[in-house]
């Protein structure tokens, strides 16, 4: 009976996603917006048609893993090395600046310092899924601003690990350094082992499987590798999505990357759709209405704050106003990992129930706003470029190498 409920919930979620996506496209909007609205409609705070939310979210997690896996397939190690300064140093500065912004917001709302720091962690991460999906939808994944955004996202996703370690011990400062040391050791062992296996074992296995000339077996091997490395990352205390990304990087160095990409992409798109619908199901319109002034102020502060931080950092690293504008507009949202961080903080007693609900509402609203923000950047830049001073600056500007 439980299995039947899962099948019905999944079928219903995909059906309303199709309807929502078609309507959104007809209205000239991103399909992501249609998926989110569809989730609101059938979720527990809407019509209540889907009760098996936990299982749908579990399936949605597969979509996130497959999405990061395919990004790893497209993101070669040479490209990863070229990201350099703007990703590592710029990403670190951005995280620290945004955590500081979060602390200020939470303190102004009357929260304690540990809770304020937790809130800073939560809003400092942008949504990998939303940004990558929008970049692919707009055909901008390989653009300069797209590559910079991917660099920021990789650094943020790696930063989730120490944040998850740090959150539960915010009230116990003496345990912080040992916990972080153990987490760093685990991460080092995982990355070292994965690198060795990726260099010496995986290419030979892929060659053997490809030699059998069975498309089904090749796809089975690729999916097993993706989920296997993701699970190994989880066992080592890392995010499963980081494991999936690394698995994609491993295959990207082989001669089978195009075949793997073609086979996995349809599965990725289906499960990623479930992710967006499941996010929509979490939205509680009543909480937003009852706390509208607080939610509006928090969302506005996060959006403007992150836009300014990302734009300024991108400009400081020598990139043009156009690139900085698109990076700033595309990174305004809170991440899907923020839900995980908020849950960890809530279980540890660091994040209150009210702040957890506020985070949830703010995260989803900022996700909904992102497609509009990128569309605004596309409409705004041509007008800005006609301003004499900006036009002269852009005309004489040479983008630095990544």
Coordinates of N, CA and C in Angstrom, one line a residue, residues 63-283:
X63 N 17.5 13.7 -8.0 CA 17.6 14.7 -9.1 C 18.7 15.6 -8.8
X64 N 18.9 16.1 -7.6 CA 20.0 17.0 -7.2 C 21.4 16.3 -7.5
X65 N 21.5 15.0 -7.1 CA 22.7 14.2 -7.2 C 23.0 14.1 -8.7
X66 N 22.0 13.7 -9.5 CA 22.3 13.6 -11.0 C 22.6 14.9 -11.6
X67 N 22.0 16.0 -11.2 CA 22.3 17.3 -11.7 C 23.8 17.7 -11.5
X68 N 24.3 17.5 -10.3 CA 25.7 17.8 -9.9 C 26.6 16.8 -10.7
X69 N 26.2 15.6 -10.9 CA 27.0 14.6 -11.6 C 27.2 15.1 -13.1
X70 N 26.1 15.5 -13.7 CA 26.3 16.0 -15.1 C 27.1 17.3 -15.2
X71 N 27.0 18.1 -14.2 CA 27.8 19.3 -14.2 C 29.3 18.9 -14.1
X72 N 29.6 17.9 -13.3 CA 30.9 17.4 -13.2 C 31.4 16.8 -14.5
X73 N 30.5 16.2 -15.3 CA 30.9 15.7 -16.6 C 31.3 16.8 -17.5
X74 N 30.6 17.9 -17.4 CA 30.9 19.1 -18.3 C 32.1 19.9 -17.8
X75 N 32.4 19.7 -16.5 CA 33.4 20.6 -15.9 C 34.7 19.9 -15.7
X76 N 35.6 20.1 -16.7 CA 36.9 19.4 -16.7 C 37.8 19.9 -15.6
X77 N 38.8 19.0 -15.2 CA 39.7 19.4 -14.2 C 40.5 20.6 -14.6
X78 N 40.8 20.8 -15.9 CA 41.5 21.9 -16.4 C 40.7 23.2 -16.1
X79 N 39.4 23.1 -16.4 CA 38.5 24.2 -16.1 C 38.5 24.5 -14.6
X80 N 38.4 23.5 -13.8 CA 38.4 23.7 -12.4 C 39.6 24.4 -11.9
X81 N 40.8 24.1 -12.4 CA 42.0 24.8 -12.0 C 42.0 26.2 -12.4
X82 N 41.4 26.5 -13.6 CA 41.4 27.9 -14.1 C 40.5 28.8 -13.3
X83 N 39.5 28.3 -12.6 CA 38.6 29.1 -11.8 C 39.4 30.0 -10.8
X84 N 40.4 29.4 -10.2 CA 41.4 30.1 -9.4 C 40.9 31.1 -8.4
X85 N 41.4 32.3 -8.6 CA 41.2 33.3 -7.5 C 39.7 33.6 -7.3
X86 N 38.9 33.9 -8.3 CA 37.6 34.3 -8.2 C 36.7 33.3 -7.4
X87 N 37.0 32.0 -7.6 CA 36.2 31.0 -7.0 C 36.6 30.8 -5.5
X88 N 37.9 30.5 -5.3 CA 38.4 30.2 -4.0 C 38.4 31.4 -3.1
X89 N 39.1 32.4 -3.5 CA 39.3 33.6 -2.6 C 38.0 34.4 -2.6
X90 N 37.4 34.6 -3.8 CA 36.2 35.4 -3.9 C 35.0 34.7 -3.2
X91 N 35.0 33.4 -3.4 CA 33.9 32.6 -2.7 C 34.1 32.6 -1.2
X92 N 35.3 32.5 -0.7 CA 35.5 32.6 0.7 C 35.1 33.9 1.3
X93 N 35.5 35.0 0.6 CA 35.1 36.4 1.0 C 33.6 36.5 1.0
X94 N 33.0 36.0 0.0 CA 31.5 36.1 -0.1 C 30.8 35.4 1.1
X95 N 31.3 34.2 1.4 CA 30.7 33.4 2.5 C 30.8 34.2 3.8
X96 N 32.0 34.7 4.1 CA 32.2 35.5 5.3 C 31.4 36.7 5.4
X97 N 31.3 37.4 4.3 CA 30.5 38.7 4.2 C 29.0 38.4 4.4
X98 N 28.5 37.3 3.8 CA 27.1 37.0 3.9 C 26.8 36.5 5.3
X99 N 27.7 35.7 5.9 CA 27.4 35.3 7.3 C 27.3 36.5 8.2
X100 N 28.2 37.5 7.9 CA 28.1 38.7 8.7 C 26.8 39.4 8.5
X101 N 26.3 39.5 7.3 CA 25.0 40.0 7.0 C 23.9 39.3 7.7
X102 N 24.0 38.0 7.7 CA 23.0 37.2 8.4 C 23.0 37.4 9.9
X103 N 24.2 37.6 10.5 CA 24.3 37.8 11.9 C 23.6 39.2 12.3
X104 N 23.8 40.2 11.5 CA 23.2 41.5 11.7 C 21.7 41.4 11.6
X105 N 21.2 40.7 10.6 CA 19.7 40.6 10.4 C 19.1 39.9 11.6
X106 N 19.7 38.8 12.0 CA 19.2 38.0 13.1 C 19.2 38.7 14.5
X107 N 20.3 39.4 14.7 CA 20.5 40.2 15.9 C 19.4 41.3 16.0
X108 N 19.2 42.0 14.8 CA 18.1 43.0 14.8 C 16.7 42.4 15.0
X109 N 16.6 41.1 14.7 CA 15.3 40.5 15.0 C 15.2 39.9 16.5
X110 N 16.3 40.2 17.2 CA 16.3 39.8 18.7 C 16.8 38.4 18.9
X111 N 17.5 37.8 18.0 CA 18.0 36.5 18.2 C 19.3 36.5 19.0
X112 N 19.6 35.3 19.6 CA 20.9 35.2 20.3 C 22.0 35.1 19.3
X113 N 23.2 35.3 19.8 CA 24.4 35.3 18.9 C 24.6 33.9 18.3
X114 N 24.5 32.7 19.0 CA 24.6 31.4 18.3 C 23.6 31.3 17.2
X115 N 22.3 31.7 17.5 CA 21.3 31.5 16.5 C 21.5 32.5 15.3
X116 N 22.1 33.6 15.6 CA 22.4 34.6 14.6 C 23.5 34.1 13.6
X117 N 24.5 33.4 14.2 CA 25.6 32.8 13.4 C 25.0 31.7 12.6
X118 N 24.1 30.9 13.2 CA 23.5 29.8 12.4 C 22.7 30.4 11.2
X119 N 22.0 31.5 11.5 CA 21.2 32.1 10.4 C 22.2 32.6 9.3
X120 N 23.3 33.2 9.7 CA 24.3 33.6 8.7 C 24.8 32.5 7.9
X121 N 25.1 31.3 8.5 CA 25.5 30.1 7.7 C 24.4 29.8 6.6
X122 N 23.2 29.8 7.1 CA 22.1 29.4 6.3 C 21.9 30.2 5.0
X123 N 22.0 31.5 5.2 CA 21.7 32.4 4.0 C 23.0 32.6 3.2
X124 N 24.2 32.2 3.6 CA 25.4 32.4 2.9 C 25.5 31.5 1.6
X125 N 24.7 30.4 1.6 CA 24.8 29.5 0.5 C 23.7 29.7 -0.5
X126 N 24.1 29.8 -1.8 CA 23.1 29.9 -2.9 C 22.7 28.6 -3.4
X127 N 21.6 28.5 -4.2 CA 21.1 27.3 -4.6 C 21.8 26.7 -5.9
X128 N 22.5 25.7 -5.7 CA 23.2 25.0 -6.9 C 22.2 24.6 -7.9
X129 N 21.1 24.0 -7.5 CA 20.1 23.4 -8.4 C 19.4 24.5 -9.2
X130 N 18.9 25.6 -8.5 CA 18.2 26.7 -9.2 C 19.1 27.4 -10.2
X131 N 20.3 27.7 -9.8 CA 21.3 28.4 -10.6 C 21.7 27.6 -11.9
X132 N 22.0 26.3 -11.6 CA 22.5 25.5 -12.8 C 21.3 25.3 -13.7
X133 N 20.1 25.0 -13.2 CA 19.0 24.8 -14.1 C 18.7 26.0 -14.9
X134 N 18.7 27.2 -14.3 CA 18.4 28.4 -15.0 C 19.5 28.7 -16.1
X135 N 20.8 28.5 -15.7 CA 21.9 28.7 -16.7 C 21.7 27.7 -17.9
X136 N 21.3 26.5 -17.6 CA 21.1 25.5 -18.7 C 19.9 25.9 -19.6
X137 N 18.9 26.4 -18.9 CA 17.7 26.8 -19.6 C 17.9 28.0 -20.5
X138 N 18.8 28.9 -20.0 CA 19.1 30.1 -20.8 C 20.3 29.9 -21.8
X139 N 20.9 28.7 -21.8 CA 22.0 28.5 -22.6 C 23.3 29.2 -22.2
X140 N 23.4 29.5 -20.9 CA 24.5 30.3 -20.4 C 25.5 29.6 -19.5
X141 N 25.4 28.3 -19.5 CA 26.3 27.5 -18.5 C 27.7 27.7 -18.9
X142 N 28.1 27.9 -20.2 CA 29.4 28.0 -20.6 C 29.8 29.5 -20.8
X143 N 28.9 30.4 -20.4 CA 29.3 31.8 -20.5 C 30.2 32.2 -19.4
X144 N 30.9 33.4 -19.5 CA 31.8 33.8 -18.5 C 31.1 33.9 -17.1
X145 N 30.0 34.6 -17.0 CA 29.3 34.7 -15.8 C 28.8 33.3 -15.3
X146 N 28.4 32.4 -16.2 CA 28.0 31.1 -15.8 C 29.1 30.3 -15.1
X147 N 30.3 30.4 -15.7 CA 31.5 29.6 -15.1 C 31.9 30.2 -13.8
X148 N 31.8 31.5 -13.6 CA 32.1 32.1 -12.3 C 31.1 31.7 -11.3
X149 N 29.8 31.7 -11.7 CA 28.7 31.3 -10.7 C 28.9 29.8 -10.3
X150 N 29.3 29.0 -11.3 CA 29.6 27.5 -10.9 C 30.7 27.5 -10.0
X151 N 31.8 28.3 -10.2 CA 32.9 28.3 -9.2 C 32.5 28.7 -7.8
X152 N 31.7 29.7 -7.7 CA 31.2 30.1 -6.4 C 30.4 29.0 -5.8
X153 N 29.5 28.3 -6.6 CA 28.7 27.3 -6.0 C 29.5 26.1 -5.5
X154 N 30.5 25.7 -6.2 CA 31.4 24.6 -5.8 C 32.0 24.9 -4.4
X155 N 32.5 26.1 -4.3 CA 33.1 26.5 -3.0 C 32.1 26.5 -1.9
X156 N 30.9 27.0 -2.2 CA 29.8 27.1 -1.2 C 29.4 25.7 -0.8
X157 N 29.3 24.8 -1.7 CA 28.9 23.4 -1.4 C 29.9 22.7 -0.5
X158 N 31.2 23.0 -0.8 CA 32.3 22.5 0.1 C 32.2 23.1 1.5
X159 N 31.8 24.3 1.5 CA 31.7 25.0 2.8 C 30.6 24.5 3.7
X160 N 29.6 23.8 3.1 CA 28.5 23.2 3.9 C 29.0 22.2 4.9
X161 N 30.1 21.5 4.6 CA 30.6 20.5 5.5 C 31.0 21.1 6.8
X162 N 32.0 22.0 6.9 CA 32.3 22.6 8.2 C 31.2 23.3 8.9
X163 N 30.3 23.8 8.1 CA 29.1 24.5 8.7 C 28.2 23.5 9.4
X164 N 28.0 22.3 8.8 CA 27.2 21.3 9.5 C 27.9 20.7 10.7
X165 N 29.3 20.8 10.7 CA 30.0 20.4 11.9 C 29.9 21.4 13.0
X166 N 30.0 22.7 12.6 CA 30.1 23.8 13.5 C 28.7 24.1 14.1
X167 N 27.6 24.0 13.4 CA 26.3 24.3 13.9 C 25.9 23.7 15.3
X168 N 26.0 22.3 15.4 CA 25.6 21.7 16.6 C 26.4 22.1 17.8
X169 N 27.7 22.6 17.6 CA 28.5 22.9 18.7 C 28.7 24.4 19.0
X170 N 27.8 25.2 18.4 CA 27.8 26.6 18.6 C 27.7 27.0 20.1
X171 N 26.9 26.2 20.8 CA 26.7 26.4 22.2 C 27.8 25.8 23.1
X172 N 28.7 25.0 22.4 CA 29.8 24.3 23.2 C 31.1 24.6 22.5
X173 N 31.7 25.8 22.6 CA 32.9 26.2 21.9 C 34.1 25.3 22.0
X174 N 34.2 24.6 23.1 CA 35.3 23.7 23.4 C 35.4 22.6 22.4
X175 N 34.3 22.2 21.8 CA 34.3 21.0 20.9 C 34.5 21.4 19.4
X176 N 34.6 22.7 19.1 CA 34.6 23.1 17.7 C 35.8 22.6 17.0
X177 N 37.0 22.9 17.5 CA 38.3 22.6 16.8 C 38.5 21.1 16.6
X178 N 38.2 20.3 17.6 CA 38.4 18.8 17.4 C 37.4 18.3 16.3
X179 N 36.1 18.8 16.3 CA 35.1 18.4 15.4 C 35.6 18.8 14.0
X180 N 36.0 20.0 13.8 CA 36.5 20.5 12.5 C 37.7 19.7 12.0
X181 N 38.6 19.4 12.9 CA 39.8 18.6 12.6 C 39.4 17.2 12.0
X182 N 38.5 16.6 12.7 CA 38.0 15.2 12.3 C 37.4 15.3 10.9
X183 N 36.5 16.4 10.7 CA 35.8 16.6 9.4 C 36.8 16.8 8.3
X184 N 37.9 17.6 8.6 CA 38.9 17.8 7.6 C 39.7 16.6 7.2
X185 N 40.0 15.8 8.2 CA 40.7 14.5 8.0 C 39.8 13.5 7.2
X186 N 38.6 13.4 7.5 CA 37.7 12.6 6.7 C 37.6 13.0 5.3
X187 N 37.5 14.4 5.1 CA 37.4 14.9 3.7 C 38.6 14.6 2.9
X188 N 39.8 14.7 3.6 CA 41.1 14.5 2.9 C 41.2 13.0 2.5
X189 N 40.8 12.1 3.4 CA 40.9 10.7 3.1 C 40.0 10.3 1.9
X190 N 38.7 10.9 1.9 CA 37.8 10.6 0.9 C 38.3 11.1 -0.5
X191 N 38.8 12.4 -0.5 CA 39.3 12.9 -1.8 C 40.5 12.2 -2.3
X192 N 41.4 11.8 -1.4 CA 42.6 11.1 -1.8 C 42.2 9.7 -2.4
X193 N 41.3 9.0 -1.7 CA 40.9 7.6 -2.1 C 40.2 7.7 -3.5
X194 N 39.3 8.7 -3.6 CA 38.5 8.9 -4.8 C 39.4 9.2 -6.0
X195 N 40.4 10.1 -5.7 CA 41.4 10.4 -6.8 C 42.2 9.2 -7.3
X196 N 42.6 8.4 -6.3 CA 43.4 7.2 -6.7 C 42.5 6.2 -7.5
X197 N 41.3 6.0 -7.0 CA 40.4 5.0 -7.8 C 40.0 5.6 -9.1
X198 N 39.8 7.0 -9.2 CA 39.4 7.6 -10.4 C 40.5 7.5 -11.5
X199 N 41.8 7.5 -11.0 CA 42.9 7.5 -12.0 C 43.3 6.0 -12.4
X200 N 43.2 5.1 -11.5 CA 43.7 3.8 -11.8 C 42.6 2.7 -12.0
X201 N 41.5 2.9 -11.5 CA 40.4 1.8 -11.6 C 39.3 2.2 -12.6
X202 N 38.7 3.3 -12.4 CA 37.5 3.7 -13.2 C 37.7 3.6 -14.7
X203 N 38.8 4.2 -15.2 CA 38.9 4.2 -16.7 C 39.0 2.7 -17.2
X204 N 39.7 1.8 -16.5 CA 39.7 0.4 -17.0 C 38.4 -0.2 -16.9
X205 N 37.6 0.0 -15.9 CA 36.3 -0.5 -15.7 C 35.4 0.0 -16.8
X206 N 35.4 1.3 -17.1 CA 34.6 1.9 -18.2 C 34.9 1.3 -19.5
X207 N 36.2 1.1 -19.8 CA 36.6 0.5 -21.0 C 36.1 -0.9 -21.2
X208 N 36.2 -1.7 -20.1 CA 35.6 -3.0 -20.1 C 34.1 -3.1 -20.4
X209 N 33.4 -2.2 -19.6 CA 31.9 -2.2 -19.8 C 31.5 -1.7 -21.2
X210 N 32.2 -0.7 -21.7 CA 31.9 -0.2 -23.0 C 32.2 -1.2 -24.1
X211 N 33.2 -2.1 -23.8 CA 33.6 -3.1 -24.8 C 32.5 -4.2 -24.9
X212 N 31.6 -4.3 -24.0 CA 30.5 -5.3 -24.1 C 29.5 -4.8 -25.1
X213 N 29.5 -3.5 -25.4 CA 28.6 -2.9 -26.3 C 27.1 -3.1 -25.9
X214 N 26.8 -2.8 -24.7 CA 25.4 -2.8 -24.2 C 25.1 -1.5 -23.6
X215 N 24.2 -0.7 -24.2 CA 23.9 0.6 -23.7 C 23.3 0.5 -22.3
X216 N 22.5 -0.5 -22.0 CA 21.9 -0.7 -20.7 C 22.9 -0.9 -19.6
X217 N 23.9 -1.7 -19.9 CA 24.9 -2.0 -18.9 C 25.8 -0.8 -18.7
X218 N 26.1 0.0 -19.8 CA 26.9 1.2 -19.6 C 26.2 2.2 -18.7
X219 N 24.9 2.4 -19.0 CA 24.1 3.3 -18.2 C 24.0 2.9 -16.7
X220 N 23.9 1.6 -16.5 CA 23.8 1.0 -15.2 C 25.1 1.3 -14.5
X221 N 26.2 1.1 -15.2 CA 27.6 1.4 -14.6 C 27.7 2.8 -14.2
X222 N 27.3 3.7 -15.1 CA 27.4 5.2 -14.8 C 26.6 5.6 -13.6
X223 N 25.3 5.1 -13.5 CA 24.5 5.5 -12.4 C 25.0 4.9 -11.1
X224 N 25.5 3.7 -11.2 CA 26.0 3.0 -10.0 C 27.2 3.8 -9.5
X225 N 28.1 4.2 -10.4 CA 29.3 5.0 -10.0 C 28.9 6.3 -9.4
X226 N 27.9 7.0 -10.0 CA 27.4 8.3 -9.5 C 26.9 8.2 -8.0
X227 N 25.9 7.2 -7.9 CA 25.3 7.0 -6.6 C 26.3 6.4 -5.5
X228 N 27.2 5.6 -6.0 CA 28.1 5.0 -5.1 C 29.1 6.0 -4.5
X229 N 29.6 6.9 -5.4 CA 30.5 7.9 -4.9 C 29.8 8.9 -4.0
X230 N 28.5 9.2 -4.4 CA 27.7 10.1 -3.6 C 27.5 9.5 -2.2
X231 N 27.2 8.2 -2.1 CA 27.0 7.6 -0.8 C 28.3 7.5 0.0
X232 N 29.4 7.3 -0.7 CA 30.7 7.3 0.0 C 31.0 8.6 0.6
X233 N 30.7 9.7 -0.1 CA 30.9 11.0 0.4 C 30.1 11.2 1.7
X234 N 28.8 10.7 1.6 CA 27.9 10.8 2.8 C 28.5 10.1 4.0
X235 N 29.1 8.9 3.8 CA 29.7 8.2 4.9 C 30.9 8.9 5.5
X236 N 31.6 9.7 4.7 CA 32.7 10.5 5.2 C 32.4 11.8 5.7
X237 N 31.1 12.1 5.8 CA 30.6 13.3 6.4 C 30.5 14.5 5.4
X238 N 30.7 14.2 4.1 CA 30.5 15.2 3.1 C 29.1 15.2 2.5
X239 N 28.8 16.2 1.7 CA 27.5 16.2 1.0 C 27.5 15.2 -0.1
X240 N 26.5 14.4 -0.3 CA 26.4 13.5 -1.4 C 26.5 14.1 -2.7
X241 N 26.1 15.4 -2.8 CA 26.2 16.1 -4.1 C 27.6 16.4 -4.5
X242 N 28.5 16.6 -3.5 CA 29.9 16.8 -3.8 C 30.5 15.5 -4.3
X243 N 30.1 14.4 -3.7 CA 30.5 13.1 -4.2 C 30.1 12.9 -5.7
X244 N 28.8 13.2 -6.0 CA 28.3 13.1 -7.4 C 29.1 14.0 -8.3
X245 N 29.4 15.2 -7.9 CA 30.2 16.1 -8.7 C 31.6 15.5 -9.0
X246 N 32.2 15.0 -8.0 CA 33.5 14.4 -8.2 C 33.5 13.2 -9.1
X247 N 32.4 12.4 -9.0 CA 32.2 11.2 -9.9 C 32.1 11.7 -11.3
X248 N 31.4 12.8 -11.6 CA 31.3 13.4 -12.9 C 32.7 13.9 -13.4
X249 N 33.5 14.5 -12.5 CA 34.8 14.9 -12.9 C 35.7 13.8 -13.3
X250 N 35.5 12.6 -12.6 CA 36.3 11.4 -12.9 C 36.0 11.0 -14.4
X251 N 34.7 10.9 -14.7 CA 34.3 10.4 -16.0 C 34.7 11.4 -17.1
X252 N 34.7 12.7 -16.7 CA 35.0 13.8 -17.7 C 36.4 13.6 -18.3
X253 N 37.3 12.9 -17.5 CA 38.6 12.8 -18.0 C 38.8 11.5 -18.9
X254 N 37.7 10.8 -19.1 CA 37.8 9.6 -19.9 C 37.2 9.9 -21.3
X255 N 37.3 8.9 -22.2 CA 36.8 9.1 -23.5 C 35.3 8.8 -23.7
X256 N 34.6 8.5 -22.5 CA 33.2 8.1 -22.6 C 32.3 9.2 -22.1
X257 N 32.8 10.4 -21.9 CA 32.0 11.5 -21.3 C 30.8 11.8 -22.1
X258 N 30.8 11.9 -23.4 CA 29.7 12.3 -24.2 C 28.6 11.2 -24.2
X259 N 29.0 9.9 -24.2 CA 28.0 8.8 -24.1 C 27.4 8.9 -22.7
X260 N 28.1 9.1 -21.7 CA 27.6 9.1 -20.3 C 26.6 10.3 -20.2
X261 N 26.9 11.4 -20.7 CA 26.1 12.6 -20.7 C 24.8 12.4 -21.4
X262 N 24.8 11.8 -22.6 CA 23.6 11.5 -23.3 C 22.7 10.5 -22.6
X263 N 23.3 9.6 -22.0 CA 22.4 8.5 -21.3 C 21.8 9.1 -20.0
X264 N 22.5 9.9 -19.3 CA 22.1 10.3 -17.9 C 21.1 11.5 -18.0
X265 N 21.2 12.4 -19.0 CA 20.5 13.6 -19.0 C 19.0 13.4 -18.9
X266 N 18.3 12.5 -19.6 CA 16.9 12.3 -19.4 C 16.5 12.0 -18.0
X267 N 17.2 11.1 -17.3 CA 16.9 10.8 -15.9 C 17.1 12.0 -15.0
X268 N 18.2 12.7 -15.3 CA 18.4 13.9 -14.5 C 17.3 14.9 -14.6
X269 N 16.8 15.1 -15.7 CA 15.7 16.1 -15.9 C 14.4 15.7 -15.2
X270 N 14.1 14.4 -15.2 CA 12.9 13.9 -14.6 C 13.0 14.1 -13.1
X271 N 14.1 13.6 -12.5 CA 14.2 13.7 -11.0 C 14.4 15.1 -10.6
X272 N 15.1 16.0 -11.4 CA 15.2 17.4 -11.0 C 13.9 18.1 -10.9
X273 N 13.0 17.7 -11.8 CA 11.6 18.2 -11.8 C 10.9 17.9 -10.5
X274 N 11.1 16.7 -10.0 CA 10.5 16.3 -8.7 C 11.1 17.2 -7.6
X275 N 12.4 17.5 -7.7 CA 13.0 18.4 -6.7 C 12.2 19.7 -6.6
X276 N 12.0 20.4 -7.7 CA 11.3 21.7 -7.7 C 9.9 21.6 -7.2
X277 N 9.2 20.5 -7.6 CA 7.8 20.3 -7.1 C 7.8 20.1 -5.6
X278 N 8.8 19.3 -5.1 CA 8.8 19.0 -3.6 C 9.2 20.3 -2.8
X279 N 10.0 21.2 -3.4 CA 10.3 22.4 -2.7 C 9.0 23.3 -2.6
X280 N 8.2 23.3 -3.7 CA 6.9 24.0 -3.7 C 6.0 23.4 -2.6
X281 N 6.0 22.1 -2.4 CA 5.1 21.5 -1.4 C 5.4 22.0 0.0
X282 N 6.6 22.5 0.3 CA 7.0 23.0 1.6 C 6.5 24.3 1.9
X283 N 6.0 25.1 0.9 CA 5.6 26.5 1.2 C 4.3 26.5 2.0

